[in-house]
Amino acid sequence: MTYWSPGTTIEWIYANDHDKPTVRPMTVVRDDADGLVAWLAPGTPLLKTVLRDGRELRHAGPVGMFTEPRVLKRDIWHGTGILKVAPAGKPWSVWYFWGSDGGFRGWYVNLEDPHTRDYDARRTTTQDHVLDLWITPDREIHWKDEDELEGAVQAGRFTQSRADEITATAHQAVADIESWTHPFCDEWESWTPPAHWPLPPAPDLIRAG
């Protein structure tokens, strides 16, 4: 099995049916049989999918965000940085968030396809499943974007059967959270990025689109 070395720059990609993928350059923290851990640094140049007028997809509503024409936009990551963990074989990734004061804010479980890697291109690709979970530092679990999952069914993005499967997957993730299994028990919330890591270069707009 091939793994990326710590410090390797990769592209974490969310593909979609519009052929306008979201591309986030990230730095590998750890990569092994347990899964991939990568860092999205503040200020990282990226590509994101937006509406034709430049607004975020959510402005089109829970149905329109899946049907309205979209374009790729160059941007930077404006947040405080996210550590993402893609556990091996799981249909979700776990994101670690910190506040501007450095305090840990919580875990975000992003339901998605198991990742497909292109080692030569240094890319890992998945597809978002819309439904998500937010876990507070005291381990309260909150469901997110259920209305958008319903909108995805109305828009024809998912069948109702597929949406039901995604919801069932969310319940599986809840079971992992309640059992406090990997990666939640790995204490990544105390991790800090090495100061010498540079920002990754901007992704290629032509290759992405």
PDB file of C-alpha atoms in Angstrom:
ATOM      1  CA  MET A   1       0.000   0.000   0.000  1.00  0.00           C
ATOM      2  CA  THR A   2       1.278   3.461  -0.906  1.00  0.00           C
ATOM      3  CA  TYR A   3       0.972   6.359   1.520  1.00  0.00           C
ATOM      4  CA  TRP A   4       1.868  10.020   1.344  1.00  0.00           C
ATOM      5  CA  SER A   5       4.633  11.307   3.598  1.00  0.00           C
ATOM      6  CA  PRO A   6       3.916  14.010   6.198  1.00  0.00           C
ATOM      7  CA  GLY A   7       4.383  17.446   4.688  1.00  0.00           C
ATOM      8  CA  THR A   8       3.243  16.359   1.207  1.00  0.00           C
ATOM      9  CA  THR A   9       0.945  18.814  -0.573  1.00  0.00           C
ATOM     10  CA  ILE A  10      -2.194  17.161  -1.946  1.00  0.00           C
ATOM     11  CA  GLU A  11      -5.533  18.290  -3.380  1.00  0.00           C
ATOM     12  CA  TRP A  12      -8.673  17.275  -1.481  1.00  0.00           C
ATOM     13  CA  ILE A  13     -11.432  17.280  -4.088  1.00  0.00           C
ATOM     14  CA  TYR A  14     -15.209  17.199  -3.911  1.00  0.00           C
ATOM     15  CA  ALA A  15     -16.524  16.109  -7.303  1.00  0.00           C
ATOM     16  CA  ASN A  16     -20.096  16.799  -8.417  1.00  0.00           C
ATOM     17  CA  ASP A  17     -22.438  16.152 -11.320  1.00  0.00           C
ATOM     18  CA  HIS A  18     -21.795  19.613 -12.779  1.00  0.00           C
ATOM     19  CA  ASP A  19     -18.118  18.832 -13.427  1.00  0.00           C
ATOM     20  CA  LYS A  20     -17.177  21.860 -11.316  1.00  0.00           C
ATOM     21  CA  PRO A  21     -15.265  20.314  -8.409  1.00  0.00           C
ATOM     22  CA  THR A  22     -14.297  22.015  -5.169  1.00  0.00           C
ATOM     23  CA  VAL A  23     -10.511  21.763  -4.833  1.00  0.00           C
ATOM     24  CA  ARG A  24      -8.726  22.410  -1.529  1.00  0.00           C
ATOM     25  CA  PRO A  25      -4.927  22.102  -1.449  1.00  0.00           C
ATOM     26  CA  MET A  26      -3.860  20.612   1.877  1.00  0.00           C
ATOM     27  CA  THR A  27      -0.779  19.332   3.675  1.00  0.00           C
ATOM     28  CA  VAL A  28      -0.540  15.717   4.814  1.00  0.00           C
ATOM     29  CA  VAL A  29      -0.179  15.336   8.568  1.00  0.00           C
ATOM     30  CA  ARG A  30      -0.334  11.554   8.679  1.00  0.00           C
ATOM     31  CA  ASP A  31      -1.235   8.841   6.199  1.00  0.00           C
ATOM     32  CA  ASP A  32      -1.357   5.160   7.085  1.00  0.00           C
ATOM     33  CA  ALA A  33      -3.654   2.145   7.325  1.00  0.00           C
ATOM     34  CA  ASP A  34      -5.976   4.062   9.677  1.00  0.00           C
ATOM     35  CA  GLY A  35      -6.633   6.756   7.092  1.00  0.00           C
ATOM     36  CA  LEU A  36      -5.538  10.171   5.868  1.00  0.00           C
ATOM     37  CA  VAL A  37      -5.061  13.232   8.076  1.00  0.00           C
ATOM     38  CA  ALA A  38      -4.509  16.566   6.300  1.00  0.00           C
ATOM     39  CA  TRP A  39      -4.382  20.269   7.193  1.00  0.00           C
ATOM     40  CA  LEU A  40      -6.220  23.096   5.435  1.00  0.00           C
ATOM     41  CA  ALA A  41      -4.309  26.207   6.476  1.00  0.00           C
ATOM     42  CA  PRO A  42      -5.788  29.710   6.767  1.00  0.00           C
ATOM     43  CA  GLY A  43      -5.227  31.676   3.567  1.00  0.00           C
ATOM     44  CA  THR A  44      -4.828  28.602   1.362  1.00  0.00           C
ATOM     45  CA  PRO A  45      -5.696  29.344  -2.301  1.00  0.00           C
ATOM     46  CA  LEU A  46      -8.499  27.108  -3.518  1.00  0.00           C
ATOM     47  CA  LEU A  47     -11.242  26.565  -6.068  1.00  0.00           C
ATOM     48  CA  LYS A  48     -14.862  26.445  -5.025  1.00  0.00           C
ATOM     49  CA  THR A  49     -18.177  25.999  -6.783  1.00  0.00           C
ATOM     50  CA  VAL A  50     -20.489  29.027  -6.708  1.00  0.00           C
ATOM     51  CA  LEU A  51     -23.568  30.302  -8.523  1.00  0.00           C
ATOM     52  CA  ARG A  52     -22.989  32.169 -11.784  1.00  0.00           C
ATOM     53  CA  ASP A  53     -23.342  35.511 -10.011  1.00  0.00           C
ATOM     54  CA  GLY A  54     -20.632  34.529  -7.527  1.00  0.00           C
ATOM     55  CA  ARG A  55     -22.878  33.834  -4.554  1.00  0.00           C
ATOM     56  CA  GLU A  56     -22.588  30.732  -2.415  1.00  0.00           C
ATOM     57  CA  LEU A  57     -24.699  27.778  -3.556  1.00  0.00           C
ATOM     58  CA  ARG A  58     -26.912  27.950  -0.456  1.00  0.00           C
ATOM     59  CA  HIS A  59     -28.296  31.284  -1.652  1.00  0.00           C
ATOM     60  CA  ALA A  60     -30.228  29.335  -4.310  1.00  0.00           C
ATOM     61  CA  GLY A  61     -32.165  27.425  -1.631  1.00  0.00           C
ATOM     62  CA  PRO A  62     -32.226  23.703  -0.763  1.00  0.00           C
ATOM     63  CA  VAL A  63     -33.432  22.715  -4.257  1.00  0.00           C
ATOM     64  CA  GLY A  64     -31.851  25.404  -6.438  1.00  0.00           C
ATOM     65  CA  MET A  65     -28.395  24.771  -5.013  1.00  0.00           C
ATOM     66  CA  PHE A  66     -28.460  21.478  -6.913  1.00  0.00           C
ATOM     67  CA  THR A  67     -30.050  22.713 -10.151  1.00  0.00           C
ATOM     68  CA  GLU A  68     -28.838  26.269 -10.781  1.00  0.00           C
ATOM     69  CA  PRO A  69     -25.884  26.748 -13.181  1.00  0.00           C
ATOM     70  CA  ARG A  70     -22.582  27.045 -11.382  1.00  0.00           C
ATOM     71  CA  VAL A  71     -19.025  28.134 -12.050  1.00  0.00           C
ATOM     72  CA  LEU A  72     -15.636  27.688 -10.437  1.00  0.00           C
ATOM     73  CA  LYS A  73     -14.256  30.586  -8.441  1.00  0.00           C
ATOM     74  CA  ARG A  74     -10.739  31.196  -7.192  1.00  0.00           C
ATOM     75  CA  ASP A  75     -10.685  32.086  -3.513  1.00  0.00           C
ATOM     76  CA  ILE A  76      -8.732  31.522  -0.309  1.00  0.00           C
ATOM     77  CA  TRP A  77      -9.695  29.684   2.858  1.00  0.00           C
ATOM     78  CA  HIS A  78     -10.927  32.396   5.200  1.00  0.00           C
ATOM     79  CA  GLY A  79     -11.351  30.240   8.271  1.00  0.00           C
ATOM     80  CA  THR A  80      -8.919  29.557  11.076  1.00  0.00           C
ATOM     81  CA  GLY A  81      -7.832  26.243   9.554  1.00  0.00           C
ATOM     82  CA  ILE A  82      -9.315  22.753   9.513  1.00  0.00           C
ATOM     83  CA  LEU A  83      -7.717  19.421  10.280  1.00  0.00           C
ATOM     84  CA  LYS A  84      -9.488  16.752   8.207  1.00  0.00           C
ATOM     85  CA  VAL A  85      -9.390  13.039   8.939  1.00  0.00           C
ATOM     86  CA  ALA A  86     -10.636  10.536   6.360  1.00  0.00           C
ATOM     87  CA  PRO A  87     -10.824   7.228   8.282  1.00  0.00           C
ATOM     88  CA  ALA A  88     -10.014   4.252   6.064  1.00  0.00           C
ATOM     89  CA  GLY A  89     -13.145   2.622   4.621  1.00  0.00           C
ATOM     90  CA  LYS A  90     -15.597   5.066   6.212  1.00  0.00           C
ATOM     91  CA  PRO A  91     -18.159   7.030   4.138  1.00  0.00           C
ATOM     92  CA  TRP A  92     -17.393  10.253   6.007  1.00  0.00           C
ATOM     93  CA  SER A  93     -14.551  12.500   7.087  1.00  0.00           C
ATOM     94  CA  VAL A  94     -14.131  14.190  10.451  1.00  0.00           C
ATOM     95  CA  TRP A  95     -13.124  17.865  10.548  1.00  0.00           C
ATOM     96  CA  TYR A  96     -11.571  19.565  13.568  1.00  0.00           C
ATOM     97  CA  PHE A  97     -12.362  23.271  14.070  1.00  0.00           C
ATOM     98  CA  TRP A  98     -10.666  25.874  16.245  1.00  0.00           C
ATOM     99  CA  GLY A  99     -11.722  29.434  17.069  1.00  0.00           C
ATOM    100  CA  SER A 100      -9.707  32.592  16.485  1.00  0.00           C
ATOM    101  CA  ASP A 101      -8.503  32.358  20.095  1.00  0.00           C
ATOM    102  CA  GLY A 102      -7.049  28.896  19.435  1.00  0.00           C
ATOM    103  CA  GLY A 103      -9.701  27.146  21.490  1.00  0.00           C
ATOM    104  CA  PHE A 104     -11.165  23.925  20.127  1.00  0.00           C
ATOM    105  CA  ARG A 105     -14.718  24.458  18.823  1.00  0.00           C
ATOM    106  CA  GLY A 106     -15.826  20.947  17.856  1.00  0.00           C
ATOM    107  CA  TRP A 107     -15.943  18.122  15.343  1.00  0.00           C
ATOM    108  CA  TYR A 108     -17.793  18.160  12.027  1.00  0.00           C
ATOM    109  CA  VAL A 109     -18.684  14.850  10.388  1.00  0.00           C
ATOM    110  CA  ASN A 110     -18.975  15.360   6.626  1.00  0.00           C
ATOM    111  CA  LEU A 111     -20.822  12.434   5.035  1.00  0.00           C
ATOM    112  CA  GLU A 112     -19.180  11.564   1.716  1.00  0.00           C
ATOM    113  CA  ASP A 113     -17.971   8.729  -0.513  1.00  0.00           C
ATOM    114  CA  PRO A 114     -14.880   6.778   0.565  1.00  0.00           C
ATOM    115  CA  HIS A 115     -11.951   8.572  -1.040  1.00  0.00           C
ATOM    116  CA  THR A 116     -10.327   7.578  -4.334  1.00  0.00           C
ATOM    117  CA  ARG A 117      -6.660   8.484  -4.610  1.00  0.00           C
ATOM    118  CA  ASP A 118      -4.482   9.472  -7.537  1.00  0.00           C
ATOM    119  CA  TYR A 119      -0.981   9.147  -6.120  1.00  0.00           C
ATOM    120  CA  ASP A 120       0.788  10.527  -9.183  1.00  0.00           C
ATOM    121  CA  ALA A 121      -1.380  13.667  -9.224  1.00  0.00           C
ATOM    122  CA  ARG A 122      -1.428  13.842  -5.423  1.00  0.00           C
ATOM    123  CA  ARG A 123      -5.192  14.027  -5.352  1.00  0.00           C
ATOM    124  CA  THR A 124      -7.855  12.429  -3.162  1.00  0.00           C
ATOM    125  CA  THR A 125     -11.389  12.637  -4.529  1.00  0.00           C
ATOM    126  CA  THR A 126     -14.782  12.086  -2.951  1.00  0.00           C
ATOM    127  CA  GLN A 127     -18.374  13.247  -3.400  1.00  0.00           C
ATOM    128  CA  ASP A 128     -20.379  15.039  -0.747  1.00  0.00           C
ATOM    129  CA  HIS A 129     -23.559  13.455   0.659  1.00  0.00           C
ATOM    130  CA  VAL A 130     -25.075  16.767   1.863  1.00  0.00           C
ATOM    131  CA  LEU A 131     -26.112  15.573   5.348  1.00  0.00           C
ATOM    132  CA  ASP A 132     -23.650  16.366   8.158  1.00  0.00           C
ATOM    133  CA  LEU A 133     -23.210  16.173  11.917  1.00  0.00           C
ATOM    134  CA  TRP A 134     -21.758  18.705  14.363  1.00  0.00           C
ATOM    135  CA  ILE A 135     -20.315  17.563  17.699  1.00  0.00           C
ATOM    136  CA  THR A 136     -19.625  20.101  20.431  1.00  0.00           C
ATOM    137  CA  PRO A 137     -16.616  19.785  22.763  1.00  0.00           C
ATOM    138  CA  ASP A 138     -18.928  18.289  25.397  1.00  0.00           C
ATOM    139  CA  ARG A 139     -19.988  15.676  22.791  1.00  0.00           C
ATOM    140  CA  GLU A 140     -23.479  16.916  22.021  1.00  0.00           C
ATOM    141  CA  ILE A 141     -24.491  15.740  18.531  1.00  0.00           C
ATOM    142  CA  HIS A 142     -26.409  18.031  16.188  1.00  0.00           C
ATOM    143  CA  TRP A 143     -27.759  17.030  12.771  1.00  0.00           C
ATOM    144  CA  LYS A 144     -27.151  19.529   9.962  1.00  0.00           C
ATOM    145  CA  ASP A 145     -28.532  20.207   6.467  1.00  0.00           C
ATOM    146  CA  GLU A 146     -31.461  17.795   6.607  1.00  0.00           C
ATOM    147  CA  ASP A 147     -33.437  20.312   4.535  1.00  0.00           C
ATOM    148  CA  GLU A 148     -30.718  20.276   1.879  1.00  0.00           C
ATOM    149  CA  LEU A 149     -30.851  16.483   1.697  1.00  0.00           C
ATOM    150  CA  GLU A 150     -34.601  16.761   1.097  1.00  0.00           C
ATOM    151  CA  GLY A 151     -33.849  19.397  -1.547  1.00  0.00           C
ATOM    152  CA  ALA A 152     -31.349  17.084  -3.202  1.00  0.00           C
ATOM    153  CA  VAL A 153     -34.105  14.464  -3.581  1.00  0.00           C
ATOM    154  CA  GLN A 154     -36.557  17.023  -5.005  1.00  0.00           C
ATOM    155  CA  ALA A 155     -33.874  18.208  -7.445  1.00  0.00           C
ATOM    156  CA  GLY A 156     -33.118  14.657  -8.593  1.00  0.00           C
ATOM    157  CA  ARG A 157     -29.598  14.736  -7.145  1.00  0.00           C
ATOM    158  CA  PHE A 158     -30.422  11.676  -5.009  1.00  0.00           C
ATOM    159  CA  THR A 159     -33.268   9.176  -5.087  1.00  0.00           C
ATOM    160  CA  GLN A 160     -35.272   8.842  -1.878  1.00  0.00           C
ATOM    161  CA  SER A 161     -33.736   5.407  -1.438  1.00  0.00           C
ATOM    162  CA  ARG A 162     -30.233   6.883  -1.645  1.00  0.00           C
ATOM    163  CA  ALA A 163     -31.164   9.634   0.803  1.00  0.00           C
ATOM    164  CA  ASP A 164     -32.412   6.971   3.211  1.00  0.00           C
ATOM    165  CA  GLU A 165     -29.068   5.178   2.879  1.00  0.00           C
ATOM    166  CA  ILE A 166     -27.233   8.417   3.655  1.00  0.00           C
ATOM    167  CA  THR A 167     -29.393   8.954   6.737  1.00  0.00           C
ATOM    168  CA  ALA A 168     -28.632   5.404   7.849  1.00  0.00           C
ATOM    169  CA  THR A 169     -24.924   6.141   7.396  1.00  0.00           C
ATOM    170  CA  ALA A 170     -25.313   9.186   9.637  1.00  0.00           C
ATOM    171  CA  HIS A 171     -26.746   6.923  12.331  1.00  0.00           C
ATOM    172  CA  GLN A 172     -23.676   4.686  11.930  1.00  0.00           C
ATOM    173  CA  ALA A 173     -21.480   7.743  12.451  1.00  0.00           C
ATOM    174  CA  VAL A 174     -23.500   8.627  15.565  1.00  0.00           C
ATOM    175  CA  ALA A 175     -22.779   5.138  16.910  1.00  0.00           C
ATOM    176  CA  ASP A 176     -19.044   5.705  16.363  1.00  0.00           C
ATOM    177  CA  ILE A 177     -19.273   9.058  18.124  1.00  0.00           C
ATOM    178  CA  GLU A 178     -21.145   7.605  21.072  1.00  0.00           C
ATOM    179  CA  SER A 179     -18.559   4.816  21.317  1.00  0.00           C
ATOM    180  CA  TRP A 180     -15.808   7.451  20.922  1.00  0.00           C
ATOM    181  CA  THR A 181     -13.869   5.378  18.430  1.00  0.00           C
ATOM    182  CA  HIS A 182     -11.145   6.450  15.974  1.00  0.00           C
ATOM    183  CA  PRO A 183     -10.575   9.248  15.086  1.00  0.00           C
ATOM    184  CA  PHE A 184     -12.462  10.962  17.922  1.00  0.00           C
ATOM    185  CA  CYS A 185     -10.366   9.250  20.583  1.00  0.00           C
ATOM    186  CA  ASP A 186      -7.066  10.184  18.866  1.00  0.00           C
ATOM    187  CA  GLU A 187      -6.872  13.621  20.544  1.00  0.00           C
ATOM    188  CA  TRP A 188      -6.235  15.557  17.351  1.00  0.00           C
ATOM    189  CA  GLU A 189      -7.915  18.538  18.992  1.00  0.00           C
ATOM    190  CA  SER A 190      -4.597  19.254  20.758  1.00  0.00           C
ATOM    191  CA  TRP A 191      -2.606  19.180  17.474  1.00  0.00           C
ATOM    192  CA  THR A 192      -0.984  22.309  16.053  1.00  0.00           C
ATOM    193  CA  PRO A 193       0.562  22.717  12.569  1.00  0.00           C
ATOM    194  CA  PRO A 194       4.343  23.083  12.219  1.00  0.00           C
ATOM    195  CA  ALA A 195       5.236  26.759  11.856  1.00  0.00           C
ATOM    196  CA  HIS A 196       7.553  26.086   8.883  1.00  0.00           C
ATOM    197  CA  TRP A 197       4.862  24.580   6.631  1.00  0.00           C
ATOM    198  CA  PRO A 198       4.296  26.862   3.620  1.00  0.00           C
ATOM    199  CA  LEU A 199       0.906  27.498   2.042  1.00  0.00           C
ATOM    200  CA  PRO A 200       0.213  25.097  -0.841  1.00  0.00           C
ATOM    201  CA  PRO A 201       0.167  26.551  -4.376  1.00  0.00           C
ATOM    202  CA  ALA A 202      -3.139  27.466  -6.037  1.00  0.00           C
ATOM    203  CA  PRO A 203      -4.884  24.594  -7.839  1.00  0.00           C
ATOM    204  CA  ASP A 204      -5.023  24.541 -11.625  1.00  0.00           C
ATOM    205  CA  LEU A 205      -8.329  26.023 -12.787  1.00  0.00           C
ATOM    206  CA  ILE A 206      -8.075  24.445 -16.245  1.00  0.00           C
ATOM    207  CA  ARG A 207      -7.364  20.960 -14.936  1.00  0.00           C
ATOM    208  CA  ALA A 208     -10.147  21.252 -12.356  1.00  0.00           C
ATOM    209  CA  GLY A 209     -12.834  22.532 -14.681  1.00  0.00           C
TER     210      GLY A 209
END
